[in-house]
PDB file of C-alpha atoms and ligand atoms in Angstrom:
ATOM      1  CA  MET A   1     150.929  24.080  83.392  1.00 40.00           C
ATOM      2  CA  ARG A   2     148.613  23.680  80.820  1.00 44.00           C
ATOM      3  CA  ALA A   3     145.667  24.320  82.593  1.00 44.00           C
ATOM      4  CA  LEU A   4     146.738  28.217  82.879  1.00 46.00           C
ATOM      5  CA  GLU A   5     147.726  28.346  79.280  1.00 48.00           C
ATOM      6  CA  ALA A   6     144.356  27.362  78.097  1.00 46.00           C
ATOM      7  CA  PRO A   7     142.340  30.413  79.487  1.00 49.00           C
ATOM      8  CA  ALA A   8     144.163  32.635  77.769  1.00 51.00           C
ATOM      9  CA  ALA A   9     142.092  31.247  74.349  1.00 51.00           C
ATOM     10  CA  ALA A  10     138.947  30.725  75.822  1.00 50.00           C
ATOM     11  CA  ALA A  11     138.948  34.290  77.541  1.00 50.00           C
ATOM     12  CA  ALA A  12     139.121  35.453  73.871  1.00 57.00           C
ATOM     13  CA  ALA A  13     136.333  33.806  73.078  1.00 65.00           C
ATOM     14  CA  ALA A  14     134.221  34.243  76.065  1.00 72.00           C
ATOM     15  CA  PRO A  15     131.368  36.465  75.564  1.00 74.00           C
ATOM     16  CA  ALA A  16     131.541  39.919  77.362  1.00 93.00           C
ATOM     17  CA  ILE A  17     130.335  40.010  80.669  1.00 95.00           C
ATOM     18  CA  ALA A  18     127.401  42.992  80.403  1.00 97.00           C
ATOM     19  CA  ILE A  19     126.752  43.037  84.273  1.00 98.00           C
ATOM     20  CA  ALA A  20     129.190  42.169  86.982  1.00 97.00           C
ATOM     21  CA  ILE A  21     127.842  42.943  90.619  1.00 98.00           C
ATOM     22  CA  ASP A  22     130.390  42.344  93.382  1.00 97.00           C
ATOM     23  CA  GLY A  23     130.298  42.467  97.150  1.00 97.00           C
ATOM     24  CA  LEU A  24     126.812  44.873  96.799  1.00 97.00           C
ATOM     25  CA  GLU A  25     125.404  45.953 100.334  1.00 97.00           C
ATOM     26  CA  ALA A  26     122.237  48.223  99.817  1.00 97.00           C
ATOM     27  CA  ASP A  27     120.160  48.938 102.160  1.00 96.00           C
ATOM     28  CA  ARG A  28     116.321  49.865 102.148  1.00 94.00           C
ATOM     29  CA  GLY A  29     115.963  52.663 104.736  1.00 90.00           C
ATOM     30  CA  ASP A  30     117.784  51.645 107.813  1.00 89.00           C
ATOM     31  CA  ARG A  31     117.938  47.863 106.929  1.00 93.00           C
ATOM     32  CA  PRO A  32     120.356  46.087 105.435  1.00 95.00           C
ATOM     33  CA  VAL A  33     118.345  44.169 102.460  1.00 97.00           C
ATOM     34  CA  LEU A  34     121.798  43.257  99.758  1.00 98.00           C
ATOM     35  CA  ARG A  35     124.831  41.349 101.664  1.00 97.00           C
ATOM     36  CA  GLY A  36     127.924  40.786  99.798  1.00 97.00           C
ATOM     37  CA  LEU A  37     125.686  39.796  96.606  1.00 98.00           C
ATOM     38  CA  LYS A  38     128.001  38.763  93.929  1.00 98.00           C
ATOM     39  CA  LEU A  39     126.798  38.431  90.664  1.00 97.00           C
ATOM     40  CA  SER A  40     127.356  38.110  86.775  1.00 97.00           C
ATOM     41  CA  VAL A  41     125.718  37.847  83.799  1.00 98.00           C
ATOM     42  CA  ALA A  42     127.653  37.464  79.805  1.00 97.00           C
ATOM     43  CA  ALA A  43     126.261  38.814  76.964  1.00 96.00           C
ATOM     44  CA  GLY A  44     123.520  36.396  75.065  1.00 96.00           C
ATOM     45  CA  GLU A  45     122.661  34.859  78.886  1.00 97.00           C
ATOM     46  CA  VAL A  46     119.581  34.638  80.356  1.00 98.00           C
ATOM     47  CA  TYR A  47     120.245  34.584  84.104  1.00 98.00           C
ATOM     48  CA  ALA A  48     116.636  34.231  86.389  1.00 98.00           C
ATOM     49  CA  LEU A  49     117.265  35.350  89.267  1.00 98.00           C
ATOM     50  CA  LEU A  50     114.775  33.830  92.375  1.00 96.00           C
ATOM     51  CA  GLY A  51     114.184  33.912  95.678  1.00 95.00           C
ATOM     52  CA  ALA A  52     111.491  34.813  98.302  1.00 94.00           C
ATOM     53  CA  ASN A  53     109.340  37.926  98.837  1.00 94.00           C
ATOM     54  CA  GLY A  54     111.365  40.573 100.157  1.00 94.00           C
ATOM     55  CA  ALA A  55     114.422  38.952  99.190  1.00 96.00           C
ATOM     56  CA  GLY A  56     116.244  41.772  97.504  1.00 97.00           C
ATOM     57  CA  LYS A  57     115.547  40.769  93.537  1.00 97.00           C
ATOM     58  CA  SER A  58     113.895  44.045  92.848  1.00 96.00           C
ATOM     59  CA  THR A  59     116.223  46.125  95.296  1.00 97.00           C
ATOM     60  CA  THR A  60     119.398  44.350  92.824  1.00 97.00           C
ATOM     61  CA  LEU A  61     117.350  45.540  89.756  1.00 97.00           C
ATOM     62  CA  ALA A  62     117.006  49.200  91.068  1.00 96.00           C
ATOM     63  CA  ALA A  63     120.834  49.194  92.052  1.00 96.00           C
ATOM     64  CA  LEU A  64     121.550  48.545  88.469  1.00 97.00           C
ATOM     65  CA  LEU A  65     119.373  51.199  87.085  1.00 95.00           C
ATOM     66  CA  GLY A  66     120.902  54.112  89.765  1.00 95.00           C
ATOM     67  CA  PHE A  67     117.798  54.154  91.762  1.00 93.00           C
ATOM     68  CA  LEU A  68     119.398  53.332  94.896  1.00 93.00           C
ATOM     69  CA  ALA A  69     123.073  54.069  95.979  1.00 91.00           C
ATOM     70  CA  PRO A  70     124.535  51.001  97.451  1.00 95.00           C
ATOM     71  CA  ARG A  71     126.528  51.351 100.759  1.00 94.00           C
ATOM     72  CA  ALA A  72     129.693  49.327  99.169  1.00 96.00           C
ATOM     73  CA  GLY A  73     130.535  46.521  96.521  1.00 97.00           C
ATOM     74  CA  SER A  74     130.891  47.397  93.002  1.00 95.00           C
ATOM     75  CA  LEU A  75     128.271  47.150  90.322  1.00 96.00           C
ATOM     76  CA  ALA A  76     129.190  47.944  86.176  1.00 96.00           C
ATOM     77  CA  VAL A  77     126.771  47.538  83.015  1.00 97.00           C
ATOM     78  CA  CYS A  78     129.027  47.073  80.439  1.00 96.00           C
ATOM     79  CA  GLY A  79     131.737  48.456  82.167  1.00 95.00           C
ATOM     80  CA  ARG A  80     129.720  51.714  83.269  1.00 95.00           C
ATOM     81  CA  SER A  81     128.880  52.687  86.805  1.00 96.00           C
ATOM     82  CA  PRO A  82     124.939  53.179  87.484  1.00 96.00           C
ATOM     83  CA  GLN A  83     126.401  55.619  90.319  1.00 93.00           C
ATOM     84  CA  ALA A  84     128.738  57.791  88.291  1.00 93.00           C
ATOM     85  CA  GLU A  85     127.689  57.159  84.671  1.00 94.00           C
ATOM     86  CA  LEU A  86     123.787  57.202  85.299  1.00 93.00           C
ATOM     87  CA  ASN A  87     122.888  58.861  82.050  1.00 91.00           C
ATOM     88  CA  ALA A  88     125.397  55.878  80.063  1.00 93.00           C
ATOM     89  CA  VAL A  89     123.220  53.158  81.649  1.00 94.00           C
ATOM     90  CA  ARG A  90     120.059  54.264  80.602  1.00 91.00           C
ATOM     91  CA  ARG A  91     120.772  54.038  77.196  1.00 90.00           C
ATOM     92  CA  ILE A  92     122.395  50.525  77.697  1.00 92.00           C
ATOM     93  CA  VAL A  93     119.584  49.058  79.695  1.00 94.00           C
ATOM     94  CA  ALA A  94     115.938  48.554  78.825  1.00 92.00           C
ATOM     95  CA  TYR A  95     114.167  47.652  81.906  1.00 93.00           C
ATOM     96  CA  LEU A  96     110.293  46.074  82.234  1.00 90.00           C
ATOM     97  CA  PRO A  97     109.141  46.276  85.451  1.00 88.00           C
ATOM     98  CA  GLU A  98     106.038  44.146  86.552  1.00 83.00           C
ATOM     99  CA  ASN A  99     103.372  46.576  85.140  1.00 82.00           C
ATOM    100  CA  VAL A 100     104.529  48.118  82.158  1.00 86.00           C
ATOM    101  CA  ALA A 101     104.055  51.897  82.228  1.00 90.00           C
ATOM    102  CA  LEU A 102     102.733  53.122  78.782  1.00 94.00           C
ATOM    103  CA  TYR A 103     100.439  56.326  77.985  1.00 96.00           C
ATOM    104  CA  GLU A 104      96.772  54.902  78.140  1.00 96.00           C
ATOM    105  CA  HIS A 105      95.412  57.157  75.740  1.00 96.00           C
ATOM    106  CA  LEU A 106      97.976  56.226  72.925  1.00 96.00           C
ATOM    107  CA  SER A 107      98.832  53.117  70.662  1.00 96.00           C
ATOM    108  CA  ALA A 108     101.648  51.097  70.393  1.00 96.00           C
ATOM    109  CA  VAL A 109     102.848  52.668  67.569  1.00 96.00           C
ATOM    110  CA  GLU A 110     102.184  56.395  69.243  1.00 96.00           C
ATOM    111  CA  ASN A 111     104.135  54.751  72.436  1.00 96.00           C
ATOM    112  CA  VAL A 112     106.800  53.461  71.032  1.00 96.00           C
ATOM    113  CA  ARG A 113     107.506  56.314  68.798  1.00 95.00           C
ATOM    114  CA  TYR A 114     107.009  59.077  72.208  1.00 94.00           C
ATOM    115  CA  PHE A 115     109.411  56.556  74.269  1.00 93.00           C
ATOM    116  CA  LEU A 116     112.369  56.626  71.470  1.00 94.00           C
ATOM    117  CA  ASP A 117     111.788  60.373  70.838  1.00 92.00           C
ATOM    118  CA  LEU A 118     112.439  61.026  74.911  1.00 89.00           C
ATOM    119  CA  ALA A 119     115.596  58.554  74.509  1.00 86.00           C
ATOM    120  CA  GLY A 120     117.043  60.449  71.554  1.00 86.00           C
ATOM    121  CA  GLU A 121     116.653  57.951  69.407  1.00 88.00           C
ATOM    122  CA  ARG A 122     115.261  58.259  65.193  1.00 89.00           C
ATOM    123  CA  ARG A 123     113.972  55.169  63.528  1.00 92.00           C
ATOM    124  CA  GLY A 124     111.457  54.975  60.588  1.00 91.00           C
ATOM    125  CA  ALA A 125     107.851  53.951  60.555  1.00 92.00           C
ATOM    126  CA  ASP A 126     109.005  50.747  59.159  1.00 93.00           C
ATOM    127  CA  GLU A 127     111.152  49.977  61.492  1.00 94.00           C
ATOM    128  CA  ILE A 128     108.668  50.637  64.346  1.00 95.00           C
ATOM    129  CA  ASP A 129     106.327  48.359  62.194  1.00 94.00           C
ATOM    130  CA  ALA A 130     109.045  45.570  61.681  1.00 93.00           C
ATOM    131  CA  ALA A 131     109.625  45.638  65.748  1.00 93.00           C
ATOM    132  CA  LEU A 132     106.234  45.183  66.581  1.00 94.00           C
ATOM    133  CA  ALA A 133     105.201  42.518  63.783  1.00 93.00           C
ATOM    134  CA  GLU A 134     108.404  41.051  65.522  1.00 90.00           C
ATOM    135  CA  VAL A 135     106.592  40.825  68.739  1.00 89.00           C
ATOM    136  CA  ARG A 136     103.108  39.507  66.747  1.00 90.00           C
ATOM    137  CA  LEU A 137     101.476  42.576  67.953  1.00 92.00           C
ATOM    138  CA  ALA A 138      98.822  42.690  64.660  1.00 90.00           C
ATOM    139  CA  ALA A 139      98.809  45.497  62.662  1.00 90.00           C
ATOM    140  CA  ASP A 140      95.452  47.021  63.581  1.00 92.00           C
ATOM    141  CA  ALA A 141      96.239  46.211  67.699  1.00 93.00           C
ATOM    142  CA  ALA A 142      99.359  48.096  67.638  1.00 93.00           C
ATOM    143  CA  ARG A 143      96.886  51.357  66.200  1.00 94.00           C
ATOM    144  CA  GLN A 144      94.471  50.766  69.227  1.00 94.00           C
ATOM    145  CA  ARG A 145      95.031  53.005  72.411  1.00 96.00           C
ATOM    146  CA  VAL A 146      97.163  50.905  74.874  1.00 95.00           C
ATOM    147  CA  GLY A 147      93.964  51.234  77.744  1.00 95.00           C
ATOM    148  CA  THR A 148      92.104  48.508  75.730  1.00 95.00           C
ATOM    149  CA  TYR A 149      95.687  45.907  76.026  1.00 94.00           C
ATOM    150  CA  SER A 150      95.910  42.741  77.760  1.00 90.00           C
ATOM    151  CA  LYS A 151      99.238  42.187  80.083  1.00 88.00           C
ATOM    152  CA  GLY A 152     100.934  40.083  77.588  1.00 88.00           C
ATOM    153  CA  MET A 153     100.307  43.085  74.729  1.00 91.00           C
ATOM    154  CA  ARG A 154     101.688  45.907  77.014  1.00 92.00           C
ATOM    155  CA  GLN A 155     104.436  43.532  77.259  1.00 89.00           C
ATOM    156  CA  LYS A 156     104.842  42.720  73.836  1.00 91.00           C
ATOM    157  CA  THR A 157     104.895  46.459  73.249  1.00 94.00           C
ATOM    158  CA  ALA A 158     108.083  47.051  75.815  1.00 92.00           C
ATOM    159  CA  ILE A 159     109.616  44.071  73.984  1.00 90.00           C
ATOM    160  CA  ALA A 160     109.267  46.287  71.182  1.00 92.00           C
ATOM    161  CA  LEU A 161     110.863  48.798  72.280  1.00 92.00           C
ATOM    162  CA  ALA A 162     113.299  47.155  73.459  1.00 89.00           C
ATOM    163  CA  LEU A 163     114.811  45.925  70.382  1.00 89.00           C
ATOM    164  CA  LEU A 164     114.319  49.245  68.408  1.00 93.00           C
ATOM    165  CA  ARG A 165     116.776  50.474  71.017  1.00 91.00           C
ATOM    166  CA  ARG A 166     118.808  48.132  70.831  1.00 90.00           C
ATOM    167  CA  ALA A 167     119.426  47.898  74.402  1.00 93.00           C
ATOM    168  CA  PRO A 168     122.350  45.155  75.211  1.00 95.00           C
ATOM    169  CA  VAL A 169     121.145  45.093  78.534  1.00 96.00           C
ATOM    170  CA  LEU A 170     117.378  43.954  79.742  1.00 96.00           C
ATOM    171  CA  LEU A 171     116.219  44.240  83.053  1.00 97.00           C
ATOM    172  CA  LEU A 172     112.993  42.348  83.806  1.00 96.00           C
ATOM    173  CA  ASP A 173     111.071  42.367  86.898  1.00 96.00           C
ATOM    174  CA  GLU A 174     108.662  39.441  87.067  1.00 93.00           C
ATOM    175  CA  PRO A 175     107.401  39.626  83.663  1.00 90.00           C
ATOM    176  CA  THR A 176     104.938  36.804  83.354  1.00 89.00           C
ATOM    177  CA  THR A 177     103.476  36.818  86.786  1.00 88.00           C
ATOM    178  CA  GLY A 178      99.703  37.183  85.630  1.00 83.00           C
ATOM    179  CA  LEU A 179     100.206  35.876  81.517  1.00 85.00           C
ATOM    180  CA  ASP A 180      98.735  32.802  80.850  1.00 88.00           C
ATOM    181  CA  PRO A 181     100.509  29.564  79.506  1.00 89.00           C
ATOM    182  CA  GLY A 182     100.232  30.490  76.256  1.00 89.00           C
ATOM    183  CA  ALA A 183     101.658  34.146  76.549  1.00 86.00           C
ATOM    184  CA  THR A 184     104.355  33.218  78.642  1.00 90.00           C
ATOM    185  CA  ARG A 185     105.702  30.915  75.831  1.00 91.00           C
ATOM    186  CA  GLU A 186     105.432  33.532  73.639  1.00 89.00           C
ATOM    187  CA  PHE A 187     107.398  35.867  75.667  1.00 90.00           C
ATOM    188  CA  HIS A 188     110.161  33.586  76.205  1.00 93.00           C
ATOM    189  CA  ARG A 189     110.575  33.188  72.552  1.00 91.00           C
ATOM    190  CA  LEU A 190     110.926  37.174  72.365  1.00 90.00           C
ATOM    191  CA  LEU A 191     113.598  36.652  75.286  1.00 94.00           C
ATOM    192  CA  ASP A 192     115.283  33.536  73.266  1.00 94.00           C
ATOM    193  CA  ALA A 193     115.457  35.620  70.213  1.00 92.00           C
ATOM    194  CA  LEU A 194     117.323  38.825  72.202  1.00 93.00           C
ATOM    195  CA  ARG A 195     119.337  36.477  73.481  1.00 95.00           C
ATOM    196  CA  GLY A 196     120.236  35.296  70.152  1.00 94.00           C
ATOM    197  CA  ARG A 197     121.442  38.520  69.404  1.00 92.00           C
ATOM    198  CA  GLY A 198     123.645  39.218  72.346  1.00 95.00           C
ATOM    199  CA  VAL A 199     121.563  40.889  74.774  1.00 96.00           C
ATOM    200  CA  ALA A 200     122.151  40.048  78.279  1.00 97.00           C
ATOM    201  CA  ILE A 201     119.288  39.324  80.384  1.00 98.00           C
ATOM    202  CA  LEU A 202     118.274  39.472  83.582  1.00 98.00           C
ATOM    203  CA  MET A 203     114.985  38.337  84.604  1.00 98.00           C
ATOM    204  CA  VAL A 204     113.724  38.269  88.469  1.00 97.00           C
ATOM    205  CA  THR A 205     110.937  35.535  88.502  1.00 96.00           C
ATOM    206  CA  HIS A 206     109.318  33.245  90.760  1.00 93.00           C
ATOM    207  CA  ASP A 207     108.224  31.003  87.862  1.00 93.00           C
ATOM    208  CA  LEU A 208     110.594  28.297  88.670  1.00 93.00           C
ATOM    209  CA  LEU A 209     109.888  26.073  85.667  1.00 92.00           C
ATOM    210  CA  GLY A 210     109.879  28.710  83.343  1.00 93.00           C
ATOM    211  CA  ALA A 211     113.084  29.603  84.845  1.00 95.00           C
ATOM    212  CA  ALA A 212     114.137  26.211  84.011  1.00 95.00           C
ATOM    213  CA  GLU A 213     112.967  26.234  80.461  1.00 94.00           C
ATOM    214  CA  LEU A 214     114.459  29.564  79.603  1.00 96.00           C
ATOM    215  CA  ALA A 215     117.596  30.602  81.588  1.00 97.00           C
ATOM    216  CA  ASP A 216     121.098  29.878  81.112  1.00 97.00           C
ATOM    217  CA  ARG A 217     121.856  30.173  84.969  1.00 98.00           C
ATOM    218  CA  ILE A 218     119.352  30.260  87.736  1.00 97.00           C
ATOM    219  CA  GLY A 219     120.249  32.555  90.894  1.00 97.00           C
ATOM    220  CA  LEU A 220     118.676  32.101  94.036  1.00 97.00           C
ATOM    221  CA  LEU A 221     118.943  34.844  96.608  1.00 97.00           C
ATOM    222  CA  ALA A 222     118.656  34.554 100.448  1.00 96.00           C
ATOM    223  CA  GLY A 223     119.636  36.482 103.364  1.00 93.00           C
ATOM    224  CA  GLY A 224     121.025  39.297 100.492  1.00 95.00           C
ATOM    225  CA  ARG A 225     123.186  37.142  99.226  1.00 96.00           C
ATOM    226  CA  LEU A 226     123.481  34.149  96.468  1.00 96.00           C
ATOM    227  CA  THR A 227     122.532  31.268  98.318  1.00 95.00           C
ATOM    228  CA  HIS A 228     122.620  28.684  95.144  1.00 95.00           C
ATOM    229  CA  GLU A 229     123.567  29.102  91.505  1.00 96.00           C
ATOM    230  CA  TRP A 230     122.805  26.508  88.980  1.00 97.00           C
ATOM    231  CA  CYS A 231     123.766  26.048  85.075  1.00 97.00           C
ATOM    232  CA  ALA A 232     121.492  24.692  82.510  1.00 97.00           C
ATOM    233  CA  ALA A 233     122.948  20.946  81.329  1.00 95.00           C
ATOM    234  CA  PRO A 234     123.556  20.800  77.624  1.00 91.00           C
ATOM    235  CA  GLY A 235     120.460  18.537  76.226  1.00 87.00           C
ATOM    236  CA  PRO A 236     116.560  18.906  77.121  1.00 86.00           C
ATOM    237  CA  ALA A 237     116.345  18.167  80.866  1.00 88.00           C
ATOM    238  CA  ARG A 238     118.898  21.676  81.395  1.00 93.00           C
ATOM    239  CA  PHE A 239     118.005  21.636  84.911  1.00 95.00           C
ATOM    240  CA  ASP A 240     117.421  19.312  87.445  1.00 93.00           C
ATOM    241  CA  LEU A 241     113.961  20.605  89.224  1.00 93.00           C
ATOM    242  CA  ALA A 242     114.458  18.194  92.008  1.00 94.00           C
ATOM    243  CA  ALA A 243     117.784  20.550  93.222  1.00 93.00           C
ATOM    244  CA  LEU A 244     115.661  23.791  92.021  1.00 93.00           C
ATOM    245  CA  HIS A 245     113.097  22.617  94.664  1.00 93.00           C
ATOM    246  CA  ARG A 246     115.141  21.710  97.468  1.00 93.00           C
ATOM    247  CA  GLY A 247     117.391  24.870  97.223  1.00 92.00           C
ATOM    248  CA  PHE A 248     114.362  27.262  97.524  1.00 89.00           C
ATOM    249  CA  ALA A 249     113.230  25.566 100.539  1.00 89.00           C
ATOM    250  CA  GLU A 250     116.677  25.139 102.248  1.00 87.00           C
ATOM    251  CA  SER A 251     116.949  28.939 101.369  1.00 83.00           C
ATOM    252  CA  THR A 252     113.468  29.788 102.556  1.00 76.00           C
ATOM    253  CA  ALA A 253     113.157  27.702 106.101  1.00 73.00           C
TER     254      ALA A 253
HETATM  255  N1  ATP B 318     111.151  51.934  98.461  1.00 83.27           N
HETATM  256  C1  ATP B 318     111.236  51.377  99.851  1.00 83.27           C
HETATM  257  N2  ATP B 318     111.281  51.824 100.730  1.00 83.27           N
HETATM  258  C2  ATP B 318     111.599  50.855 101.993  1.00 83.27           C
HETATM  259  N3  ATP B 318     111.645  49.397 102.232  1.00 83.27           N
HETATM  260  C3  ATP B 318     111.530  48.879 101.064  1.00 83.27           C
HETATM  261  C4  ATP B 318     111.477  49.636  99.386  1.00 83.27           C
HETATM  262  N4  ATP B 318     111.558  49.087  98.538  1.00 83.27           N
HETATM  263  C5  ATP B 318     111.365  47.493  99.222  1.00 83.27           C
HETATM  264  N5  ATP B 318     111.899  47.466 100.497  1.00 83.27           N
HETATM  265  C6  ATP B 318     112.260  46.605 101.317  1.00 83.27           C
HETATM  266  O1  ATP B 318     113.663  45.873 100.947  1.00 83.27           O
HETATM  267  C7  ATP B 318     113.428  44.425 101.466  1.00 83.27           C
HETATM  268  C8  ATP B 318     113.734  44.179  99.712  1.00 83.27           C
HETATM  269  O2  ATP B 318     112.731  44.143  99.032  1.00 83.27           O
HETATM  270  P1  ATP B 318     112.761  43.702  97.260  1.00 83.27           P
HETATM  271  O3  ATP B 318     111.403  44.813  96.935  1.00 83.27           O
HETATM  272  O4  ATP B 318     113.597  44.124  96.938  1.00 83.27           O
HETATM  273  O5  ATP B 318     112.039  42.484  97.627  1.00 83.27           O
HETATM  274  P2  ATP B 318     111.653  41.262  96.603  1.00 83.27           P
HETATM  275  O6  ATP B 318     112.818  40.186  96.150  1.00 83.27           O
HETATM  276  O7  ATP B 318     111.526  42.027  94.947  1.00 83.27           O
HETATM  277  O8  ATP B 318     110.693  40.780  97.075  1.00 83.27           O
HETATM  278  P3  ATP B 318     109.187  40.391  95.621  1.00 83.27           P
HETATM  279  O9  ATP B 318     109.472  38.663  95.064  1.00 83.27           O
HETATM  280  O10 ATP B 318     108.137  40.604  96.944  1.00 83.27           O
HETATM  281  O11 ATP B 318     109.076  41.394  94.507  1.00 83.27           O
HETATM  282  C9  ATP B 318     112.278  44.177 101.705  1.00 83.27           C
HETATM  283  O12 ATP B 318     112.131  44.204 102.899  1.00 83.27           O
HETATM  284  C10 ATP B 318     111.044  45.419 101.198  1.00 83.27           C
HETATM  285  O13 ATP B 318     110.264  45.964 102.239  1.00 83.27           O
HETATM  286 MG1   MG B 319     110.259  42.668  93.721  1.00 83.27          MG
END
């Protein structure tokens, strides 16, 4: 029974599952939105979740953040339940909504320092500057009011905060919507760097091409569950774009 012996060694080497969703059922009002969703994301993995408008992608993130109580099923973030251990989960997770909420009258440096304080995390000025430099927010821009920032600069500020919080799990809701192609590429570079540090990344997106470039796995949510899931193949082609388009068309037909 070699097939049964091999997994023990493989399991030891496999990255830890950081996000585990199983049999998730959740309602919005009295309308069932998620109906038996099963999905997992490993440490050091980028998972892109696609689906039509209203499919329940943001609802999935809301459940992971403990904003929504599931009717059935299980959810775990690094082994913690968002319902039973809300504070622990919020310490573990960094969340980027589509429109990152920052204090407009504060600079990036001040915003980052403020949110770190709120989270009870102390970081030196050098460390904050290093994180902002890593996301390529220029030092003078980082000291200007966020009210003057483009969307890309706001995203960079939020990613710098995630870096500084050393959050092992990153949830993103349509982070590249409204970014130009250069800013999207730059944003993907940041996510790739976080993946390299072992961060588990669950990214909701409508950008099929971007997902195909970046993600390790792509899942398609329809009818409250995953109807398709694809894994990146080794090599430059990664995903069969025609199959992705076909899957999307089938699931929204
Ligand atoms: N706060 C809310 N109260 C009531 N219904 C909601 C709420 N948020 C979402 N819904 C409903 O739940 C369903 C799923 O919405 P959700 O926002 O999760 O979809 P989505 O996949 O993120 O869509 P989109 O791509 O448009 O962002 C939709 O029918 C939506 O109208
Ligand atoms: Mg949404």
